[in-house]
PDB file of C-alpha atoms and ligand atoms in Angstrom:
ATOM      1  CA  VAL A   1      76.313 112.918 122.982  1.00  0.00           C
ATOM      2  CA  LYS A   2      76.892 109.213 122.788  1.00  0.00           C
ATOM      3  CA  ILE A   3      80.071 107.993 121.123  1.00  0.00           C
ATOM      4  CA  VAL A   4      80.341 104.368 119.992  1.00  0.00           C
ATOM      5  CA  ASP A   5      83.784 102.911 119.433  1.00  0.00           C
ATOM      6  CA  ILE A   6      83.475 100.571 116.438  1.00  0.00           C
ATOM      7  CA  SER A   7      87.161  99.622 116.392  1.00  0.00           C
ATOM      8  CA  LEU A   8      88.431  96.188 117.385  1.00  0.00           C
ATOM      9  CA  PRO A   9      90.774  95.857 120.355  1.00  0.00           C
ATOM     10  CA  LEU A  10      94.348  95.097 119.285  1.00  0.00           C
ATOM     11  CA  THR A  11      95.333  91.996 121.249  1.00  0.00           C
ATOM     12  CA  ALA A  12      97.574  88.960 120.840  1.00  0.00           C
ATOM     13  CA  ASP A  13      94.576  86.636 120.375  1.00  0.00           C
ATOM     14  CA  MET A  14      92.574  88.793 117.950  1.00  0.00           C
ATOM     15  CA  THR A  15      91.170  87.364 114.707  1.00  0.00           C
ATOM     16  CA  ALA A  16      93.607  87.913 111.850  1.00  0.00           C
ATOM     17  CA  TRP A  17      93.681  87.124 108.146  1.00  0.00           C
ATOM     18  CA  PRO A  18      95.124  83.650 107.374  1.00  0.00           C
ATOM     19  CA  GLY A  19      98.897  83.937 107.044  1.00  0.00           C
ATOM     20  CA  SER A  20      99.068  87.127 109.088  1.00  0.00           C
ATOM     21  CA  SER A  21     101.329  87.051 112.118  1.00  0.00           C
ATOM     22  CA  GLY A  22      98.614  88.895 114.041  1.00  0.00           C
ATOM     23  CA  PHE A  23      99.346  91.528 116.622  1.00  0.00           C
ATOM     24  CA  ALA A  24     102.061  91.599 119.263  1.00  0.00           C
ATOM     25  CA  LEU A  25     102.864  94.112 121.968  1.00  0.00           C
ATOM     26  CA  THR A  26     106.118  93.317 123.712  1.00  0.00           C
ATOM     27  CA  TRP A  27     107.861  95.072 126.547  1.00  0.00           C
ATOM     28  CA  VAL A  28     111.228  96.635 125.779  1.00  0.00           C
ATOM     29  CA  ASP A  29     111.746  98.186 129.228  1.00  0.00           C
ATOM     30  CA  GLN A  30     109.820  97.603 132.425  1.00  0.00           C
ATOM     31  CA  ILE A  31     109.749  99.401 135.759  1.00  0.00           C
ATOM     32  CA  GLU A  32     109.247  95.982 137.347  1.00  0.00           C
ATOM     33  CA  SER A  33     112.680  94.979 136.051  1.00  0.00           C
ATOM     34  CA  GLY A  34     114.404  98.101 137.376  1.00  0.00           C
ATOM     35  CA  HIS A  35     113.951 100.493 134.427  1.00  0.00           C
ATOM     36  CA  GLU A  36     112.763 104.059 135.100  1.00  0.00           C
ATOM     37  CA  CYS A  37     109.789 103.673 132.719  1.00  0.00           C
ATOM     38  CA  ASN A  38     107.753 101.166 130.733  1.00  0.00           C
ATOM     39  CA  ASN A  39     108.325 101.011 126.957  1.00  0.00           C
ATOM     40  CA  SER A  40     106.705  98.665 124.492  1.00  0.00           C
ATOM     41  CA  ARG A  41     106.973  97.830 120.830  1.00  0.00           C
ATOM     42  CA  ILE A  42     104.198  96.735 118.487  1.00  0.00           C
ATOM     43  CA  ALA A  43     104.398  94.373 115.520  1.00  0.00           C
ATOM     44  CA  CYS A  44     101.549  93.795 113.061  1.00  0.00           C
ATOM     45  CA  ASP A  45     100.431  94.001 109.442  1.00  0.00           C
ATOM     46  CA  THR A  46      98.988  97.307 108.277  1.00  0.00           C
ATOM     47  CA  HIS A  47      95.695  95.437 107.636  1.00  0.00           C
ATOM     48  CA  ILE A  48      95.302  94.268 111.238  1.00  0.00           C
ATOM     49  CA  GLY A  49      91.930  94.657 112.959  1.00  0.00           C
ATOM     50  CA  THR A  50      89.992  97.808 112.150  1.00  0.00           C
ATOM     51  CA  HIS A  51      91.816  99.467 109.265  1.00  0.00           C
ATOM     52  CA  VAL A  52      91.641 101.572 106.121  1.00  0.00           C
ATOM     53  CA  ASP A  53      92.538 100.254 102.664  1.00  0.00           C
ATOM     54  CA  ALA A  54      94.128 102.999 100.563  1.00  0.00           C
ATOM     55  CA  PRO A  55      93.963 102.856  96.741  1.00  0.00           C
ATOM     56  CA  LEU A  56      97.630 101.718  96.623  1.00  0.00           C
ATOM     57  CA  HIS A  57      96.507  98.377  98.113  1.00  0.00           C
ATOM     58  CA  PHE A  58      95.125  97.259  94.717  1.00  0.00           C
ATOM     59  CA  VAL A  59      96.109 100.068  92.326  1.00  0.00           C
ATOM     60  CA  ASN A  60      99.702 100.430  91.155  1.00  0.00           C
ATOM     61  CA  LYS A  61     100.868 103.970  92.076  1.00  0.00           C
ATOM     62  CA  GLY A  62      97.489 104.617  93.725  1.00  0.00           C
ATOM     63  CA  ARG A  63      96.913 107.082  96.562  1.00  0.00           C
ATOM     64  CA  THR A  64      98.612 106.141  99.839  1.00  0.00           C
ATOM     65  CA  VAL A  65      96.884 106.097 103.224  1.00  0.00           C
ATOM     66  CA  ASP A  66      98.473 109.384 104.360  1.00  0.00           C
ATOM     67  CA  GLN A  67      97.160 111.034 101.172  1.00  0.00           C
ATOM     68  CA  ILE A  68      93.480 110.253 101.866  1.00  0.00           C
ATOM     69  CA  PRO A  69      91.747 113.608 102.490  1.00  0.00           C
ATOM     70  CA  LEU A  70      90.511 113.892 106.089  1.00  0.00           C
ATOM     71  CA  GLU A  71      87.270 115.345 104.705  1.00  0.00           C
ATOM     72  CA  LEU A  72      86.418 111.856 103.420  1.00  0.00           C
ATOM     73  CA  LEU A  73      87.134 110.212 106.777  1.00  0.00           C
ATOM     74  CA  ILE A  74      85.037 112.497 108.958  1.00  0.00           C
ATOM     75  CA  GLY A  75      81.400 113.456 108.404  1.00  0.00           C
ATOM     76  CA  PRO A  76      77.812 112.237 108.091  1.00  0.00           C
ATOM     77  CA  CYS A  77      77.462 108.498 107.686  1.00  0.00           C
ATOM     78  CA  ARG A  78      74.634 106.043 107.130  1.00  0.00           C
ATOM     79  CA  VAL A  79      74.687 102.628 108.848  1.00  0.00           C
ATOM     80  CA  VAL A  80      72.481  99.990 107.213  1.00  0.00           C
ATOM     81  CA  TYR A  81      71.633  96.605 108.716  1.00  0.00           C
ATOM     82  CA  LEU A  82      71.600  93.668 106.296  1.00  0.00           C
ATOM     83  CA  PRO A  83      70.938  90.448 108.247  1.00  0.00           C
ATOM     84  CA  GLY A  84      70.576  86.989 106.687  1.00  0.00           C
ATOM     85  CA  LEU A  85      72.686  87.717 103.606  1.00  0.00           C
ATOM     86  CA  LEU A  86      75.935  86.194 102.360  1.00  0.00           C
ATOM     87  CA  LYS A  87      76.531  88.659  99.537  1.00  0.00           C
ATOM     88  CA  ILE A  88      75.718  92.326  99.115  1.00  0.00           C
ATOM     89  CA  ASP A  89      75.225  93.114  95.450  1.00  0.00           C
ATOM     90  CA  ALA A  90      73.847  95.997  93.370  1.00  0.00           C
ATOM     91  CA  GLU A  91      70.299  94.732  93.863  1.00  0.00           C
ATOM     92  CA  THR A  92      70.649  94.684  97.654  1.00  0.00           C
ATOM     93  CA  LEU A  93      72.016  98.211  97.660  1.00  0.00           C
ATOM     94  CA  SER A  94      69.385  99.653  95.343  1.00  0.00           C
ATOM     95  CA  SER A  95      66.602  98.109  97.474  1.00  0.00           C
ATOM     96  CA  LEU A  96      67.843 100.187 100.441  1.00  0.00           C
ATOM     97  CA  LYS A  97      66.537 103.390  98.852  1.00  0.00           C
ATOM     98  CA  LEU A  98      69.433 105.378 100.269  1.00  0.00           C
ATOM     99  CA  GLU A  99      69.119 109.122 100.329  1.00  0.00           C
ATOM    100  CA  THR A 100      70.891 110.533  97.277  1.00  0.00           C
ATOM    101  CA  ASP A 101      73.226 112.645  99.402  1.00  0.00           C
ATOM    102  CA  THR A 102      74.674 109.567 101.170  1.00  0.00           C
ATOM    103  CA  ARG A 103      78.474 109.681 100.838  1.00  0.00           C
ATOM    104  CA  ARG A 104      79.595 107.397 103.673  1.00  0.00           C
ATOM    105  CA  LEU A 105      78.015 103.990 104.122  1.00  0.00           C
ATOM    106  CA  LEU A 106      78.679 101.293 106.722  1.00  0.00           C
ATOM    107  CA  LEU A 107      77.343  97.793 106.101  1.00  0.00           C
ATOM    108  CA  LYS A 108      76.276  96.006 109.277  1.00  0.00           C
ATOM    109  CA  THR A 109      75.880  92.291 108.558  1.00  0.00           C
ATOM    110  CA  ASP A 110      75.835  88.975 110.394  1.00  0.00           C
ATOM    111  CA  ASN A 111      79.647  89.341 110.439  1.00  0.00           C
ATOM    112  CA  SER A 112      79.383  91.524 113.530  1.00  0.00           C
ATOM    113  CA  ASN A 113      78.306  88.425 115.512  1.00  0.00           C
ATOM    114  CA  LEU A 114      81.596  86.750 114.591  1.00  0.00           C
ATOM    115  CA  TRP A 115      83.606  89.081 116.829  1.00  0.00           C
ATOM    116  CA  THR A 116      81.965  87.680 119.932  1.00  0.00           C
ATOM    117  CA  ALA A 117      81.169  84.160 118.696  1.00  0.00           C
ATOM    118  CA  LYS A 118      84.680  83.016 117.834  1.00  0.00           C
ATOM    119  CA  LYS A 119      88.239  84.186 117.427  1.00  0.00           C
ATOM    120  CA  LYS A 120      89.024  81.780 114.587  1.00  0.00           C
ATOM    121  CA  PHE A 121      89.016  83.315 111.113  1.00  0.00           C
ATOM    122  CA  GLU A 122      85.760  82.629 109.219  1.00  0.00           C
ATOM    123  CA  LYS A 123      86.147  82.225 105.443  1.00  0.00           C
ATOM    124  CA  ASN A 124      82.418  82.455 104.711  1.00  0.00           C
ATOM    125  CA  PHE A 125      81.951  86.027 105.848  1.00  0.00           C
ATOM    126  CA  VAL A 126      79.386  88.384 104.314  1.00  0.00           C
ATOM    127  CA  CYS A 127      80.985  90.403 101.523  1.00  0.00           C
ATOM    128  CA  LEU A 128      80.337  93.067  98.897  1.00  0.00           C
ATOM    129  CA  THR A 129      80.305  91.774  95.307  1.00  0.00           C
ATOM    130  CA  ALA A 130      81.924  93.539  92.350  1.00  0.00           C
ATOM    131  CA  SER A 131      78.441  94.618  91.156  1.00  0.00           C
ATOM    132  CA  GLY A 132      77.796  96.053  94.598  1.00  0.00           C
ATOM    133  CA  ALA A 133      81.089  97.941  94.403  1.00  0.00           C
ATOM    134  CA  GLN A 134      80.130  99.315  90.978  1.00  0.00           C
ATOM    135  CA  TRP A 135      76.770 100.442  92.347  1.00  0.00           C
ATOM    136  CA  LEU A 136      78.513 102.368  95.130  1.00  0.00           C
ATOM    137  CA  VAL A 137      80.879 104.092  92.691  1.00  0.00           C
ATOM    138  CA  GLN A 138      77.965 105.020  90.405  1.00  0.00           C
ATOM    139  CA  HIS A 139      76.111 106.498  93.370  1.00  0.00           C
ATOM    140  CA  GLU A 140      79.091 108.615  94.451  1.00  0.00           C
ATOM    141  CA  ILE A 141      79.757 106.852  97.727  1.00  0.00           C
ATOM    142  CA  SER A 142      83.163 108.070  98.897  1.00  0.00           C
ATOM    143  CA  LEU A 143      83.624 105.735 101.875  1.00  0.00           C
ATOM    144  CA  VAL A 144      82.299 102.244 102.535  1.00  0.00           C
ATOM    145  CA  GLY A 145      82.872 100.086 105.587  1.00  0.00           C
ATOM    146  CA  ILE A 146      82.142  96.479 106.508  1.00  0.00           C
ATOM    147  CA  ASP A 147      82.229  94.434 109.688  1.00  0.00           C
ATOM    148  CA  TYR A 148      84.838  91.831 108.731  1.00  0.00           C
ATOM    149  CA  LEU A 149      88.472  91.806 107.681  1.00  0.00           C
ATOM    150  CA  SER A 150      87.804  92.178 103.938  1.00  0.00           C
ATOM    151  CA  ILE A 151      85.116  93.929 101.931  1.00  0.00           C
ATOM    152  CA  GLY A 152      85.467  91.373  99.113  1.00  0.00           C
ATOM    153  CA  SER A 153      84.900  87.657  99.500  1.00  0.00           C
ATOM    154  CA  TYR A 154      87.686  85.352 100.702  1.00  0.00           C
ATOM    155  CA  SER A 155      88.263  83.719  97.310  1.00  0.00           C
ATOM    156  CA  THR A 156      87.120  86.336  94.770  1.00  0.00           C
ATOM    157  CA  GLY A 157      87.486  89.647  96.566  1.00  0.00           C
ATOM    158  CA  VAL A 158      90.069  91.192  94.227  1.00  0.00           C
ATOM    159  CA  LYS A 159      87.576  92.695  91.766  1.00  0.00           C
ATOM    160  CA  THR A 160      85.518  94.295  94.549  1.00  0.00           C
ATOM    161  CA  HIS A 161      88.633  96.007  95.903  1.00  0.00           C
ATOM    162  CA  GLN A 162      89.787  97.099  92.427  1.00  0.00           C
ATOM    163  CA  VAL A 163      86.458  98.714  91.541  1.00  0.00           C
ATOM    164  CA  LEU A 164      86.348 100.692  94.800  1.00  0.00           C
ATOM    165  CA  LEU A 165      90.000 101.646  95.036  1.00  0.00           C
ATOM    166  CA  GLU A 166      90.342 102.630  91.364  1.00  0.00           C
ATOM    167  CA  ALA A 167      87.565 105.155  92.075  1.00  0.00           C
ATOM    168  CA  ASN A 168      89.391 106.373  95.231  1.00  0.00           C
ATOM    169  CA  VAL A 169      86.590 105.128  97.482  1.00  0.00           C
ATOM    170  CA  VAL A 170      87.894 104.774 101.044  1.00  0.00           C
ATOM    171  CA  VAL A 171      87.480 101.184 102.234  1.00  0.00           C
ATOM    172  CA  LEU A 172      87.071 100.543 105.938  1.00  0.00           C
ATOM    173  CA  GLU A 173      87.435  96.964 107.132  1.00  0.00           C
ATOM    174  CA  GLY A 174      87.270  95.159 110.446  1.00  0.00           C
ATOM    175  CA  LEU A 175      84.509  97.275 111.982  1.00  0.00           C
ATOM    176  CA  ASN A 176      82.614  96.013 114.998  1.00  0.00           C
ATOM    177  CA  LEU A 177      79.034  97.163 114.438  1.00  0.00           C
ATOM    178  CA  SER A 178      77.428  94.779 116.946  1.00  0.00           C
ATOM    179  CA  GLU A 179      76.430  97.629 119.278  1.00  0.00           C
ATOM    180  CA  VAL A 180      75.248  99.978 116.512  1.00  0.00           C
ATOM    181  CA  GLU A 181      71.706 100.396 115.266  1.00  0.00           C
ATOM    182  CA  ALA A 182      70.969 101.326 111.675  1.00  0.00           C
ATOM    183  CA  GLY A 183      70.670 105.068 111.208  1.00  0.00           C
ATOM    184  CA  GLU A 184      72.405 108.366 110.673  1.00  0.00           C
ATOM    185  CA  TYR A 185      75.654 109.138 112.491  1.00  0.00           C
ATOM    186  CA  GLU A 186      78.760 111.225 112.328  1.00  0.00           C
ATOM    187  CA  LEU A 187      81.772 109.105 111.430  1.00  0.00           C
ATOM    188  CA  ILE A 188      85.210 109.832 112.815  1.00  0.00           C
ATOM    189  CA  CYS A 189      87.851 107.626 111.224  1.00  0.00           C
ATOM    190  CA  LEU A 190      91.516 108.237 111.955  1.00  0.00           C
ATOM    191  CA  PRO A 191      93.991 105.891 110.277  1.00  0.00           C
ATOM    192  CA  LEU A 192      97.616 106.124 111.438  1.00  0.00           C
ATOM    193  CA  LYS A 193      99.632 108.521 109.303  1.00  0.00           C
ATOM    194  CA  LEU A 194     101.821 105.843 107.737  1.00  0.00           C
ATOM    195  CA  VAL A 195     103.636 107.673 104.945  1.00  0.00           C
ATOM    196  CA  GLY A 196     103.597 105.766 101.671  1.00  0.00           C
ATOM    197  CA  ALA A 197     101.589 102.825 103.023  1.00  0.00           C
ATOM    198  CA  GLU A 198      98.712 101.000 101.283  1.00  0.00           C
ATOM    199  CA  GLY A 199      96.666 100.798 104.478  1.00  0.00           C
ATOM    200  CA  ALA A 200      96.728 101.552 108.187  1.00  0.00           C
ATOM    201  CA  PRO A 201      95.053 100.549 111.427  1.00  0.00           C
ATOM    202  CA  ALA A 202      92.429 103.089 112.451  1.00  0.00           C
ATOM    203  CA  ARG A 203      90.431 104.193 115.467  1.00  0.00           C
ATOM    204  CA  VAL A 204      86.870 104.554 114.248  1.00  0.00           C
ATOM    205  CA  LEU A 205      84.029 106.177 116.144  1.00  0.00           C
ATOM    206  CA  LEU A 206      80.355 106.897 115.500  1.00  0.00           C
ATOM    207  CA  ARG A 207      78.616 109.812 117.118  1.00  0.00           C
ATOM    208  CA  LYS A 208      74.833 109.907 117.139  1.00  0.00           C
ATOM    209  CA  ILE A 209      73.500 112.966 115.375  1.00  0.00           C
ATOM    210  CA  ALA A 210      70.868 114.587 117.547  1.00  0.00           C
ATOM    211  CA  LYS A 211      67.938 115.487 115.278  1.00  0.00           C
ATOM    212  CA  ASN A 212      65.947 117.570 117.726  1.00  0.00           C
ATOM    213  CA  TYR A 213      67.992 120.232 119.418  1.00  0.00           C
TER     214      TYR A 213
HETATM  215 ZN1  LIG B   1      92.537  95.685 104.131  1.00  0.00          ZN
END
């Protein structure tokens, strides 16, 4: 069974949100310098790279990342490919004719090309609008993911986040879907168990569901 890793590598030169100090791994002890083992320390924002937004990110007293039920983070998942768009709204989503039992949805857009094209942050990334977020809530989507560092737009993304997170929809950001075709998969999403946090970096995998066995 093929497993695709859709998480971004955590490196010093990775693309980060403007104002973020990015990611740093520094050596505390090194065998090279006479220590008996190698030890490192990491420093980053909770919203670095591939990560989960918990409701607390935009909802006062909302659910924290360690409180998200694992049942939402693991299970059947639909990947849709939406090239040539800047915004994903209710109309876009309804035109997809998703099966009514879809609960996890990953949006593959032109953003996925940005991971290989350039490291510099791109403000004009493809985003989900507030109407798109409302559509997802109305259609009982419990997890939605996108292939850039925010699901909402750079300047007006607050409403999109509020609509999703107020409904306890799990938001996955910073996915690399460049190697993934549209279709049905099993999603395995494991955010770090950061107690009380509003988000956490995650390792996210897709496993192809074999239809004929
Ligand atoms: Zn985030």
